[in-house]
mmCIF file of C-alpha atoms and ligand atoms in Angstrom:
data_model
loop_
_atom_site.group_PDB
_atom_site.id
_atom_site.type_symbol
_atom_site.label_atom_id
_atom_site.label_comp_id
_atom_site.label_asym_id
_atom_site.label_seq_id
_atom_site.Cartn_x
_atom_site.Cartn_y
_atom_site.Cartn_z
ATOM 1 C CA MET A 1 -3.515 10.363 -20.163
ATOM 2 C CA ARG A 2 -5.586 11.017 -17.037
ATOM 3 C CA VAL A 3 -6.957 8.100 -15.055
ATOM 4 C CA THR A 4 -9.514 7.905 -12.268
ATOM 5 C CA TRP A 5 -10.618 4.959 -10.160
ATOM 6 C CA SER A 6 -13.946 4.850 -8.362
ATOM 7 C CA GLY A 7 -15.619 1.755 -6.936
ATOM 8 C CA GLY A 8 -13.739 -0.593 -9.255
ATOM 9 C CA VAL A 9 -14.460 1.552 -12.313
ATOM 10 C CA LEU A 10 -11.491 2.846 -14.267
ATOM 11 C CA THR A 11 -12.106 5.919 -16.401
ATOM 12 C CA PHE A 12 -9.424 7.455 -18.555
ATOM 13 C CA ARG A 13 -9.166 10.585 -20.679
ATOM 14 C CA LEU A 14 -6.684 11.009 -23.468
ATOM 15 C CA ASP A 15 -4.361 14.018 -23.572
ATOM 16 C CA PRO A 16 -3.968 15.871 -26.906
ATOM 17 C CA GLU A 17 -0.830 13.910 -27.825
ATOM 18 C CA ASP A 18 -2.434 10.515 -27.135
ATOM 19 C CA GLU A 19 -3.852 8.430 -29.976
ATOM 20 C CA ILE A 20 -6.685 5.936 -30.214
ATOM 21 C CA THR A 21 -4.568 3.515 -32.242
ATOM 22 C CA GLY A 22 -1.554 2.362 -30.271
ATOM 23 C CA HIS A 23 0.661 -0.654 -29.890
ATOM 24 C CA ALA A 24 0.750 -3.221 -27.117
ATOM 25 C CA SER A 25 4.184 -4.067 -25.726
ATOM 26 C CA ASP A 26 4.421 -7.052 -28.096
ATOM 27 C CA GLY A 27 4.083 -4.647 -31.032
ATOM 28 C CA HIS A 28 0.525 -5.604 -31.916
ATOM 29 C CA PRO A 29 -1.638 -2.623 -32.987
ATOM 30 C CA VAL A 30 -4.659 -2.040 -30.769
ATOM 31 C CA LYS A 31 -7.490 0.411 -31.315
ATOM 32 C CA LEU A 32 -9.417 2.002 -28.491
ATOM 33 C CA ALA A 33 -13.190 1.435 -28.317
ATOM 34 C CA ILE A 34 -14.265 3.008 -25.040
ATOM 35 C CA ASN A 35 -12.540 4.847 -22.217
ATOM 36 C CA SER A 36 -13.924 3.036 -19.203
ATOM 37 C CA CYS A 37 -14.015 -0.445 -17.752
ATOM 38 C CA SER A 38 -14.831 -2.092 -14.458
ATOM 39 C CA LEU A 39 -13.482 -4.770 -12.142
ATOM 40 C CA SER A 40 -15.665 -6.518 -9.583
ATOM 41 C CA ASP A 41 -14.922 -7.081 -5.919
ATOM 42 C CA VAL A 42 -11.731 -5.079 -5.735
ATOM 43 C CA PRO A 43 -10.921 -3.042 -2.630
ATOM 44 C CA ASP A 44 -11.160 0.754 -2.599
ATOM 45 C CA ASP A 45 -8.216 1.105 -0.228
ATOM 46 C CA ALA A 46 -5.450 -0.717 -2.111
ATOM 47 C CA HIS A 47 -2.015 0.899 -2.219
ATOM 48 C CA PRO A 48 -2.018 3.787 -4.732
ATOM 49 C CA ASP A 49 0.794 2.141 -6.706
ATOM 50 C CA LEU A 50 -1.448 -0.886 -7.251
ATOM 51 C CA PHE A 51 -4.177 1.334 -8.720
ATOM 52 C CA ALA A 52 -1.554 2.971 -10.921
ATOM 53 C CA VAL A 53 -0.073 -0.233 -12.330
ATOM 54 C CA ALA A 54 -3.500 -1.858 -12.758
ATOM 55 C CA ALA A 55 -4.540 1.199 -14.796
ATOM 56 C CA TRP A 56 -1.312 1.113 -16.786
ATOM 57 C CA THR A 57 -1.999 -2.458 -17.963
ATOM 58 C CA VAL A 58 -5.091 -1.031 -19.698
ATOM 59 C CA VAL A 59 -4.039 2.417 -20.912
ATOM 60 C CA ALA A 60 -0.369 1.887 -21.824
ATOM 61 C CA PRO A 61 -0.907 1.368 -25.592
ATOM 62 C CA TRP A 62 -2.549 4.766 -26.032
ATOM 63 C CA THR A 63 -0.359 6.884 -23.761
ATOM 64 C CA ARG A 64 2.336 8.932 -25.477
ATOM 65 C CA ARG A 65 4.112 11.257 -23.056
ATOM 66 C CA ARG A 66 2.575 11.497 -19.593
ATOM 67 C CA ILE A 67 0.051 9.972 -17.223
ATOM 68 C CA THR A 68 -1.714 11.705 -14.367
ATOM 69 C CA PHE A 69 -3.159 9.482 -11.647
ATOM 70 C CA ASP A 70 -5.951 10.452 -9.257
ATOM 71 C CA ARG A 71 -3.755 9.682 -6.237
ATOM 72 C CA ALA A 72 -0.047 10.121 -5.589
ATOM 73 C CA VAL A 73 2.252 7.220 -6.523
ATOM 74 C CA SER A 74 5.700 6.304 -5.260
ATOM 75 C CA ALA A 75 8.880 7.619 -6.857
ATOM 76 C CA GLU A 76 9.744 3.975 -7.619
ATOM 77 C CA VAL A 77 6.664 3.447 -9.804
ATOM 78 C CA ALA A 78 7.173 6.797 -11.533
ATOM 79 C CA ALA A 79 10.790 5.821 -12.251
ATOM 80 C CA ALA A 80 9.782 2.397 -13.622
ATOM 81 C CA LEU A 81 7.293 4.060 -15.989
ATOM 82 C CA HIS A 82 9.883 6.570 -17.110
ATOM 83 C CA GLU A 83 12.664 4.032 -17.626
ATOM 84 C CA GLY A 84 10.398 1.504 -19.325
ATOM 85 C CA TRP A 85 8.213 3.702 -21.498
ATOM 86 C CA GLY A 86 9.646 7.227 -21.380
ATOM 87 C CA ILE A 87 6.426 8.391 -19.696
ATOM 88 C CA GLU A 88 6.218 11.182 -17.118
ATOM 89 C CA ALA A 89 4.006 9.882 -14.288
ATOM 90 C CA GLY A 90 2.581 11.741 -11.343
ATOM 91 C CA PRO A 91 1.748 13.093 -8.915
ATOM 92 C CA VAL A 92 4.560 11.525 -6.877
ATOM 93 C CA GLY A 93 4.335 11.355 -3.098
ATOM 94 C CA ALA A 94 3.568 7.861 -1.738
ATOM 95 C CA GLU A 95 5.799 5.393 0.072
ATOM 96 C CA PRO A 96 6.448 2.259 -2.008
ATOM 97 C CA ARG A 97 4.452 -0.890 -1.280
ATOM 98 C CA PRO A 98 6.534 -3.611 0.390
ATOM 99 C CA ALA A 99 6.289 -7.075 -1.189
ATOM 100 C CA GLY A 100 4.064 -9.583 0.596
ATOM 101 C CA SER A 101 4.954 -13.229 1.151
ATOM 102 C CA THR A 102 2.261 -14.973 -0.882
ATOM 103 C CA LEU A 103 2.599 -16.246 -4.438
ATOM 104 C CA ALA A 104 -0.726 -16.509 -6.252
ATOM 105 C CA ILE A 105 -1.280 -18.078 -9.652
ATOM 106 C CA SER A 106 -3.031 -16.083 -12.344
ATOM 107 C CA TYR A 107 -5.218 -19.018 -13.315
ATOM 108 C CA SER A 108 -6.756 -19.270 -16.779
ATOM 109 C CA GLY A 109 -7.596 -22.982 -16.783
ATOM 110 C CA GLY A 110 -5.434 -23.674 -19.850
ATOM 111 C CA ALA A 111 -2.767 -26.368 -19.796
ATOM 112 C CA ASP A 112 0.105 -23.923 -19.201
ATOM 113 C CA SER A 113 -1.690 -22.288 -16.308
ATOM 114 C CA VAL A 114 -2.620 -25.641 -14.753
ATOM 115 C CA ALA A 115 1.009 -26.765 -15.077
ATOM 116 C CA ALA A 116 2.154 -23.595 -13.284
ATOM 117 C CA ALA A 117 -0.361 -24.341 -10.541
ATOM 118 C CA THR A 118 0.999 -27.873 -10.202
ATOM 119 C CA VAL A 119 4.436 -26.501 -9.305
ATOM 120 C CA TYR A 120 2.924 -24.735 -6.271
ATOM 121 C CA PRO A 121 0.149 -26.946 -4.857
ATOM 122 C CA GLU A 122 -0.620 -24.518 -2.020
ATOM 123 C CA ALA A 123 -0.773 -21.338 -4.090
ATOM 124 C CA PRO A 124 -4.113 -19.518 -4.232
ATOM 125 C CA PHE A 125 -5.649 -18.712 -7.606
ATOM 126 C CA VAL A 126 -6.768 -15.410 -9.023
ATOM 127 C CA HIS A 127 -9.019 -15.912 -12.015
ATOM 128 C CA PHE A 128 -9.961 -13.224 -14.520
ATOM 129 C CA GLN A 129 -13.487 -13.682 -15.852
ATOM 130 C CA ARG A 130 -14.608 -11.726 -18.900
ATOM 131 C CA VAL A 131 -18.067 -10.203 -18.599
ATOM 132 C CA PRO A 132 -19.826 -8.058 -21.235
ATOM 133 C CA HIS A 133 -19.436 -4.297 -21.144
ATOM 134 C CA ALA A 134 -22.626 -2.350 -20.423
ATOM 135 C CA ARG A 135 -22.130 -0.115 -23.464
ATOM 136 C CA VAL A 136 -20.210 -2.247 -25.995
ATOM 137 C CA PRO A 137 -21.834 -5.014 -28.096
ATOM 138 C CA ASN A 138 -20.555 -8.527 -27.337
ATOM 139 C CA ARG A 139 -19.239 -9.886 -30.629
ATOM 140 C CA TRP A 140 -17.906 -13.059 -29.012
ATOM 141 C CA PRO A 141 -21.016 -14.642 -27.495
ATOM 142 C CA HIS A 142 -19.602 -18.143 -27.992
ATOM 143 C CA TYR A 143 -16.712 -17.441 -25.612
ATOM 144 C CA ARG A 144 -17.803 -19.271 -22.450
ATOM 145 C CA SER A 145 -15.983 -17.471 -19.657
ATOM 146 C CA ASP A 146 -18.641 -18.728 -17.233
ATOM 147 C CA VAL A 147 -17.573 -22.316 -17.916
ATOM 148 C CA LEU A 148 -13.982 -21.481 -17.037
ATOM 149 C CA ALA A 149 -14.959 -19.754 -13.804
ATOM 150 C CA LYS A 150 -16.983 -22.823 -12.827
ATOM 151 C CA LEU A 151 -14.017 -25.089 -13.538
ATOM 152 C CA ALA A 152 -11.769 -22.788 -11.490
ATOM 153 C CA ARG A 153 -14.194 -23.077 -8.563
ATOM 154 C CA GLY A 154 -14.030 -26.859 -8.883
ATOM 155 C CA THR A 155 -10.273 -26.982 -8.321
ATOM 156 C CA GLY A 156 -10.630 -26.647 -4.557
ATOM 157 C CA ARG A 157 -7.928 -23.974 -4.370
ATOM 158 C CA ASP A 158 -8.346 -20.681 -2.548
ATOM 159 C CA LEU A 159 -9.849 -18.655 -5.344
ATOM 160 C CA THR A 160 -10.453 -14.995 -6.093
ATOM 161 C CA ILE A 161 -12.528 -14.373 -9.200
ATOM 162 C CA ILE A 162 -12.308 -10.911 -10.719
ATOM 163 C CA ARG A 163 -15.078 -10.197 -13.205
ATOM 164 C CA SER A 164 -14.172 -7.505 -15.680
ATOM 165 C CA ASP A 165 -15.192 -5.953 -18.986
ATOM 166 C CA LEU A 166 -11.755 -4.400 -19.572
ATOM 167 C CA GLU A 167 -11.260 -6.405 -22.785
ATOM 168 C CA TYR A 168 -14.000 -4.320 -24.395
ATOM 169 C CA THR A 169 -11.795 -1.226 -24.228
ATOM 170 C CA LEU A 170 -10.391 -2.684 -27.487
ATOM 171 C CA ALA A 171 -12.231 -2.080 -30.757
ATOM 172 C CA GLU A 172 -9.656 -4.097 -32.662
ATOM 173 C CA PRO A 173 -8.422 -6.744 -33.025
ATOM 174 C CA ARG A 174 -11.408 -8.032 -30.946
ATOM 175 C CA PRO A 175 -12.240 -8.157 -27.273
ATOM 176 C CA GLY A 176 -8.856 -8.769 -25.724
ATOM 177 C CA TYR A 177 -6.307 -7.473 -23.280
ATOM 178 C CA PRO A 178 -4.831 -4.071 -24.199
ATOM 179 C CA GLU A 179 -1.605 -5.450 -22.734
ATOM 180 C CA HIS A 180 -1.080 -9.108 -21.800
ATOM 181 C CA GLN A 181 -0.526 -7.936 -18.211
ATOM 182 C CA ALA A 182 -4.106 -6.602 -18.032
ATOM 183 C CA VAL A 183 -5.161 -10.114 -17.005
ATOM 184 C CA ALA A 184 -3.449 -9.203 -13.704
ATOM 185 C CA ALA A 185 -5.308 -5.922 -13.106
ATOM 186 C CA GLY A 186 -7.661 -7.491 -10.576
ATOM 187 C CA ALA A 187 -4.881 -9.456 -8.899
ATOM 188 C CA LEU A 188 -2.891 -6.239 -8.518
ATOM 189 C CA LEU A 189 -5.809 -4.427 -6.872
ATOM 190 C CA SER A 190 -6.259 -7.446 -4.574
ATOM 191 C CA ALA A 191 -2.552 -7.702 -3.735
ATOM 192 C CA ASP A 192 -2.819 -6.086 -0.288
ATOM 193 C CA ARG A 193 -5.847 -8.207 0.616
ATOM 194 C CA LEU A 194 -4.033 -11.400 -0.481
ATOM 195 C CA GLY A 195 -0.598 -10.407 0.850
ATOM 196 C CA LEU A 196 0.926 -10.900 -2.588
ATOM 197 C CA GLY A 197 4.650 -10.792 -3.185
ATOM 198 C CA GLY A 198 4.480 -12.615 -6.508
ATOM 199 C CA LEU A 199 2.049 -13.518 -9.241
ATOM 200 C CA GLY A 200 2.637 -16.679 -11.249
ATOM 201 C CA PHE A 201 1.686 -16.824 -14.930
ATOM 202 C CA GLY A 202 1.493 -19.876 -17.189
ATOM 203 C CA TYR A 203 3.790 -18.464 -19.870
ATOM 204 C CA GLU A 204 6.018 -21.289 -21.052
ATOM 205 C CA MET A 205 9.393 -21.412 -22.771
ATOM 206 C CA GLY A 206 8.069 -20.436 -26.197
ATOM 207 C CA SER A 207 6.548 -17.216 -24.872
ATOM 208 C CA ARG A 208 9.373 -16.326 -22.515
ATOM 209 C CA TRP A 209 12.539 -17.433 -24.366
ATOM 210 C CA LEU A 210 11.704 -18.236 -28.005
ATOM 211 C CA GLY A 211 9.684 -15.162 -28.948
ATOM 212 C CA GLY A 212 6.754 -17.512 -29.538
ATOM 213 C CA GLY A 213 3.130 -17.051 -30.520
ATOM 214 C CA ARG A 214 2.423 -14.245 -32.930
ATOM 215 C CA TYR A 215 5.704 -12.556 -32.116
ATOM 216 C CA LEU A 216 9.353 -13.022 -33.040
ATOM 217 C CA LEU A 217 11.109 -16.205 -33.891
ATOM 218 C CA ARG A 218 14.349 -15.724 -32.032
ATOM 219 C CA TYR A 219 15.949 -16.227 -28.632
ATOM 220 C CA THR A 220 14.570 -13.514 -26.319
ATOM 221 C CA PRO A 221 16.502 -13.337 -23.018
ATOM 222 C CA ASP A 222 15.476 -9.684 -22.608
ATOM 223 C CA ASN A 223 11.786 -10.270 -23.351
ATOM 224 C CA ASP A 224 10.106 -7.011 -22.345
ATOM 225 C CA LEU A 225 6.846 -8.735 -21.520
ATOM 226 C CA TRP A 226 8.024 -11.374 -19.062
ATOM 227 C CA ALA A 227 11.722 -11.061 -18.122
ATOM 228 C CA PRO A 228 12.225 -9.859 -14.532
ATOM 229 C CA HIS A 229 14.553 -7.180 -15.887
ATOM 230 C CA GLY A 230 12.166 -6.207 -18.709
ATOM 231 C CA LYS A 231 10.020 -3.110 -18.378
ATOM 232 C CA TRP A 232 6.944 -4.957 -17.124
ATOM 233 C CA GLY A 233 8.995 -7.076 -14.737
ATOM 234 C CA ARG A 234 10.540 -3.978 -13.193
ATOM 235 C CA LEU A 235 7.185 -2.217 -12.943
ATOM 236 C CA PHE A 236 5.521 -5.155 -11.182
ATOM 237 C CA ALA A 237 8.522 -5.502 -8.861
ATOM 238 C CA ALA A 238 8.202 -1.805 -7.965
ATOM 239 C CA VAL A 239 4.760 -2.540 -6.452
ATOM 240 C CA GLY A 240 5.976 -5.652 -4.623
ATOM 241 C CA VAL A 241 4.238 -8.145 -6.936
ATOM 242 C CA HIS A 242 7.005 -9.991 -8.756
ATOM 243 C CA ILE A 243 6.228 -11.675 -12.066
ATOM 244 C CA VAL A 244 6.913 -15.392 -11.638
ATOM 245 C CA LEU A 245 6.926 -17.920 -14.489
ATOM 246 C CA PRO A 246 6.866 -21.366 -12.842
ATOM 247 C CA VAL A 247 6.868 -23.123 -16.233
ATOM 248 C CA GLY A 248 8.901 -20.537 -18.131
ATOM 249 C CA GLY A 249 11.641 -23.114 -18.731
ATOM 250 C CA VAL A 250 9.546 -25.840 -20.326
ATOM 251 C CA SER A 251 7.742 -26.283 -23.640
ATOM 252 C CA GLU A 252 4.036 -26.707 -24.258
ATOM 253 C CA ALA A 253 4.633 -30.443 -24.590
ATOM 254 C CA VAL A 254 5.793 -30.512 -20.980
ATOM 255 C CA THR A 255 3.064 -28.199 -19.665
ATOM 256 C CA MET A 256 0.446 -30.355 -21.356
ATOM 257 C CA ARG A 257 1.966 -33.544 -19.940
ATOM 258 C CA LEU A 258 2.112 -32.011 -16.445
ATOM 259 C CA ALA A 259 -1.433 -30.623 -16.659
ATOM 260 C CA LEU A 260 -3.019 -33.827 -17.986
ATOM 261 C CA GLY A 261 -1.157 -35.848 -15.381
ATOM 262 C CA SER A 262 -2.113 -33.612 -12.457
ATOM 263 C CA ASP A 263 -5.009 -33.763 -10.031
ATOM 264 C CA LEU A 264 -6.396 -30.714 -11.844
ATOM 265 C CA LYS A 265 -6.608 -32.580 -15.165
ATOM 266 C CA ASP A 266 -10.413 -32.514 -15.208
ATOM 267 C CA SER A 267 -10.317 -28.709 -14.966
ATOM 268 C CA VAL A 268 -8.013 -28.164 -17.952
ATOM 269 C CA ARG A 269 -9.718 -26.251 -20.748
ATOM 270 C CA TRP A 270 -7.887 -24.578 -23.614
ATOM 271 C CA CYS A 271 -10.858 -23.967 -25.915
ATOM 272 C CA LEU A 272 -13.743 -21.744 -24.872
ATOM 273 C CA ARG A 273 -16.113 -22.482 -27.704
ATOM 274 C CA GLY A 274 -17.696 -25.621 -26.315
ATOM 275 C CA THR A 275 -19.489 -26.027 -22.985
ATOM 276 C CA ASP A 276 -18.730 -29.687 -22.282
ATOM 277 C CA GLY A 277 -15.168 -29.732 -23.565
ATOM 278 C CA PRO A 278 -12.986 -28.475 -26.379
ATOM 279 C CA CYS A 279 -14.855 -27.893 -29.674
ATOM 280 C CA ARG A 280 -12.220 -29.867 -31.687
ATOM 281 C CA THR A 281 -12.942 -27.750 -34.764
ATOM 282 C CA CYS A 282 -11.096 -24.455 -34.093
ATOM 283 C CA GLY A 283 -7.495 -23.604 -34.940
ATOM 284 C CA LYS A 284 -6.417 -23.709 -31.313
ATOM 285 C CA CYS A 285 -7.889 -27.169 -30.805
ATOM 286 C CA LEU A 286 -6.009 -28.404 -33.896
ATOM 287 C CA TYR A 287 -2.690 -27.037 -32.603
ATOM 288 C CA LYS A 288 -3.246 -28.500 -29.134
ATOM 289 C CA GLU A 289 -4.251 -31.849 -30.654
ATOM 290 C CA LEU A 290 -0.922 -31.948 -32.494
ATOM 291 C CA ILE A 291 0.907 -31.535 -29.166
ATOM 292 C CA GLN A 292 -1.316 -33.966 -27.283
ATOM 293 C CA ALA A 293 -1.003 -36.641 -29.975
ATOM 294 C CA ALA A 294 2.774 -36.180 -29.840
ATOM 295 C CA ILE A 295 3.041 -36.688 -26.079
ATOM 296 C CA GLU A 296 0.605 -39.601 -26.195
ATOM 297 C CA ARG A 297 2.426 -41.059 -29.240
ATOM 298 C CA ARG A 298 -0.735 -41.744 -31.164
ATOM 299 C CA PRO A 299 -2.152 -40.663 -34.555
ATOM 300 C CA LEU A 300 -3.823 -37.289 -34.900
ATOM 301 C CA ASP A 301 -7.506 -37.401 -33.932
ATOM 302 C CA THR A 302 -9.293 -34.459 -35.527
ATOM 303 C CA PRO A 303 -12.383 -33.873 -37.679
ATOM 304 C CA ILE A 304 -10.558 -30.998 -39.443
ATOM 305 C CA THR A 305 -9.760 -31.707 -43.084
ATOM 306 C CA ALA A 306 -7.362 -29.877 -45.415
ATOM 307 C CA ASP A 307 -10.175 -27.982 -47.169
ATOM 308 C CA ARG A 308 -11.343 -26.278 -43.966
ATOM 309 C CA PRO A 309 -10.464 -22.600 -43.382
ATOM 310 C CA VAL A 310 -8.745 -23.354 -40.047
ATOM 311 C CA ALA A 311 -6.379 -25.714 -41.875
ATOM 312 C CA ARG A 312 -5.343 -23.084 -44.412
ATOM 313 C CA LYS A 313 -2.329 -21.776 -42.487
ATOM 314 C CA TRP A 314 -0.803 -25.258 -42.563
ATOM 315 C CA MET A 315 -0.861 -25.214 -46.375
ATOM 316 C CA ARG A 316 1.513 -22.235 -46.332
ATOM 317 C CA PRO A 317 5.235 -22.223 -45.574
ATOM 318 C CA PRO A 318 6.606 -21.343 -42.110
ATOM 319 C CA PRO A 319 7.085 -19.410 -39.897
ATOM 320 C CA TYR A 320 4.266 -20.684 -37.726
ATOM 321 C CA GLY A 321 3.276 -19.529 -34.253
ATOM 322 C CA GLY A 322 4.616 -22.024 -31.727
ATOM 323 C CA GLN A 323 6.951 -23.372 -34.399
ATOM 324 C CA GLU A 324 9.051 -25.344 -31.912
ATOM 325 C CA MET A 325 5.966 -27.325 -30.951
ATOM 326 C CA VAL A 326 5.001 -27.834 -34.591
ATOM 327 C CA GLN A 327 8.426 -29.393 -35.156
ATOM 328 C CA TYR A 328 8.016 -31.489 -32.014
ATOM 329 C CA GLY A 329 4.668 -32.806 -33.240
ATOM 330 C CA LEU A 330 5.836 -33.432 -36.807
ATOM 331 C CA ALA A 331 8.686 -35.528 -35.439
ATOM 332 C CA ARG A 332 6.490 -37.644 -33.184
ATOM 333 C CA VAL A 333 2.920 -38.133 -34.417
ATOM 334 C CA PRO A 334 2.541 -41.430 -36.316
ATOM 335 C CA GLY A 335 1.080 -40.953 -39.797
ATOM 336 C CA ILE A 336 1.480 -37.157 -39.707
ATOM 337 C CA GLU A 337 2.320 -37.254 -43.443
ATOM 338 C CA ASN A 338 -1.323 -38.188 -44.120
ATOM 339 C CA THR A 339 -2.848 -35.273 -42.191
ATOM 340 C CA VAL A 340 -3.409 -31.534 -42.652
ATOM 341 C CA PHE A 341 0.199 -31.120 -41.515
ATOM 342 C CA ALA A 342 1.598 -32.941 -44.580
ATOM 343 C CA THR A 343 2.642 -29.710 -46.287
ATOM 344 C CA ALA A 344 4.263 -28.281 -43.147
ATOM 345 C CA LEU A 345 6.236 -31.500 -42.813
ATOM 346 C CA THR A 346 7.984 -30.833 -46.119
ATOM 347 C CA TYR A 347 9.574 -27.653 -44.740
ATOM 348 C CA PHE A 348 11.344 -29.257 -41.786
ATOM 349 C CA ASP A 349 13.919 -31.950 -41.310
ATOM 350 C CA VAL A 350 13.083 -32.980 -37.766
ATOM 351 C CA THR A 351 13.563 -36.078 -35.670
ATOM 352 C CA GLU A 352 12.731 -37.102 -32.130
ATOM 353 C CA GLU A 353 16.351 -36.545 -31.263
ATOM 354 C CA SER A 354 16.568 -33.080 -32.782
ATOM 355 C CA THR A 355 13.462 -31.993 -30.839
ATOM 356 C CA SER A 356 14.156 -33.747 -27.526
ATOM 357 C CA TRP A 357 15.386 -30.496 -25.957
ATOM 358 C CA LEU A 358 11.692 -29.612 -25.785
ATOM 359 C CA ASP A 359 11.202 -32.340 -23.171
ATOM 360 C CA HIS A 360 13.523 -30.679 -20.637
ATOM 361 C CA CYS A 361 13.751 -27.553 -18.498
ATOM 362 C CA TYR A 362 15.879 -24.557 -19.472
ATOM 363 C CA PRO A 363 17.804 -23.817 -16.258
ATOM 364 C CA LYS A 364 17.973 -20.021 -16.600
ATOM 365 C CA ALA A 365 14.208 -19.935 -16.273
ATOM 366 C CA ILE A 366 14.547 -21.257 -12.739
ATOM 367 C CA ASP A 367 17.394 -18.851 -11.905
ATOM 368 C CA GLU A 368 15.122 -15.887 -12.581
ATOM 369 C CA ILE A 369 12.347 -17.000 -10.233
ATOM 370 C CA PRO A 370 12.531 -14.799 -7.102
ATOM 371 C CA GLU A 371 14.292 -16.421 -4.178
ATOM 372 C CA PRO A 372 11.278 -17.238 -1.945
ATOM 373 C CA TRP A 373 9.825 -19.498 -4.652
ATOM 374 C CA ARG A 374 12.889 -20.661 -6.577
ATOM 375 C CA GLU A 375 13.846 -23.751 -4.613
ATOM 376 C CA ARG A 376 10.412 -25.294 -4.928
ATOM 377 C CA ALA A 377 10.404 -24.795 -8.715
ATOM 378 C CA ALA A 378 13.927 -26.197 -9.036
ATOM 379 C CA ALA A 379 13.035 -29.311 -7.035
ATOM 380 C CA PHE A 380 9.845 -29.800 -9.042
ATOM 381 C CA MET A 381 11.644 -29.542 -12.379
ATOM 382 C CA ALA A 382 14.427 -31.887 -11.247
ATOM 383 C CA ALA A 383 11.892 -34.500 -10.128
ATOM 384 C CA GLU A 384 9.189 -34.189 -12.805
ATOM 385 C CA VAL A 385 10.951 -32.937 -15.940
ATOM 386 C CA GLY A 386 14.758 -32.947 -15.805
ATOM 387 C CA PHE A 387 17.084 -30.151 -16.816
ATOM 388 C CA MET A 388 18.596 -29.551 -20.256
ATOM 389 C CA THR A 389 22.104 -30.611 -21.103
ATOM 390 C CA ASP A 390 24.569 -27.961 -22.352
ATOM 391 C CA ASP A 391 23.810 -29.035 -25.923
ATOM 392 C CA GLU A 392 20.093 -28.608 -25.336
ATOM 393 C CA VAL A 393 20.656 -25.194 -23.760
ATOM 394 C CA ARG A 394 22.411 -24.213 -26.973
ATOM 395 C CA ARG A 395 19.295 -25.213 -28.928
ATOM 396 C CA VAL A 396 17.341 -22.617 -26.934
ATOM 397 C CA GLU A 397 19.974 -19.926 -27.186
ATOM 398 C CA SER A 398 20.475 -20.320 -30.935
ATOM 399 C CA TRP A 399 16.746 -20.473 -31.716
ATOM 400 C CA GLY A 400 15.897 -18.566 -34.890
ATOM 401 C CA SER A 401 19.505 -18.023 -35.920
HETATM 402 ZN ZN1 ZN B 501 -11.755 -25.363 -30.063
#
């Protein structure tokens, strides 16, 4: 792979051994659509390691053996790429970038991201805004990234918006990040300008420790995507931008409670189909409604009926994405046996007590926050959430077994 940066435009050329169908670090297959993308308002004079890692978040799935950058990188970044991916990177010849002192939040506007922001009330935001690619058709016109950017502006935080078409480098599965870390490409290029030493993401306990989402269903202390000692964590650390997960120790029930109880509650938006609020009819809205009804201890409020396509997955047996939260909701929502979740309910024997570990903070998640920002997170969790007991910790560490 050969990459070139010019005026915020990344262009890459595949080597003979590279392939247009690759795998993201979570194992998901991704197919290349086009070999260029752009990022707005990024400096031309960022540290060369920042250009290298920003490029890697886009091209990693398709790179097989080596990557050649258009400017020399540090030996530290080359080593992190070799140890993490077995890739030969060069040319080598720059001094490493020292970490700055600022923690910024990679702000998406979703409940998890808002909760992460609540832990650090002074932290500036960096927001990634999807814009169409000049040469790729937009097959997701209903995705209102402009609405999110407007909400981000309304938060009153120091805000850097990076507009990018990098999601259109993917032909399949749809416009999306080649790697989850690509959301940080603009933040990385802005790291010198912002004095960044850390970047906070809204990934919660399910994503960090329970192999959540579309991935595994087991305890994942060595999660390659988000653990500080995983390959991405080491690569980000090598450029002085540590990955920080302020809410990595709490479930989506807690992040939703924190977000909806915060002064940013009017900016929370987890569905991008509607302009004035969540659409209430998509699969994501249904899942979030289950969690919200559970924390508000009220019946499910949804127009979705069992015959609708988005309800179909709940007619099938588990595993489900976010299964810990499904169990949490099944145990708490009054009248759940009369909803689209009736079938799912038959597969689990859950109670409020057996799911109460999801109301507390997993302490190891705080231990792995870098020292400059750890104490604040620990104090926040002690005051607002409470830490898990030893028994509850065991629930995390035996998840999926
Ligand atoms: Zn929706």
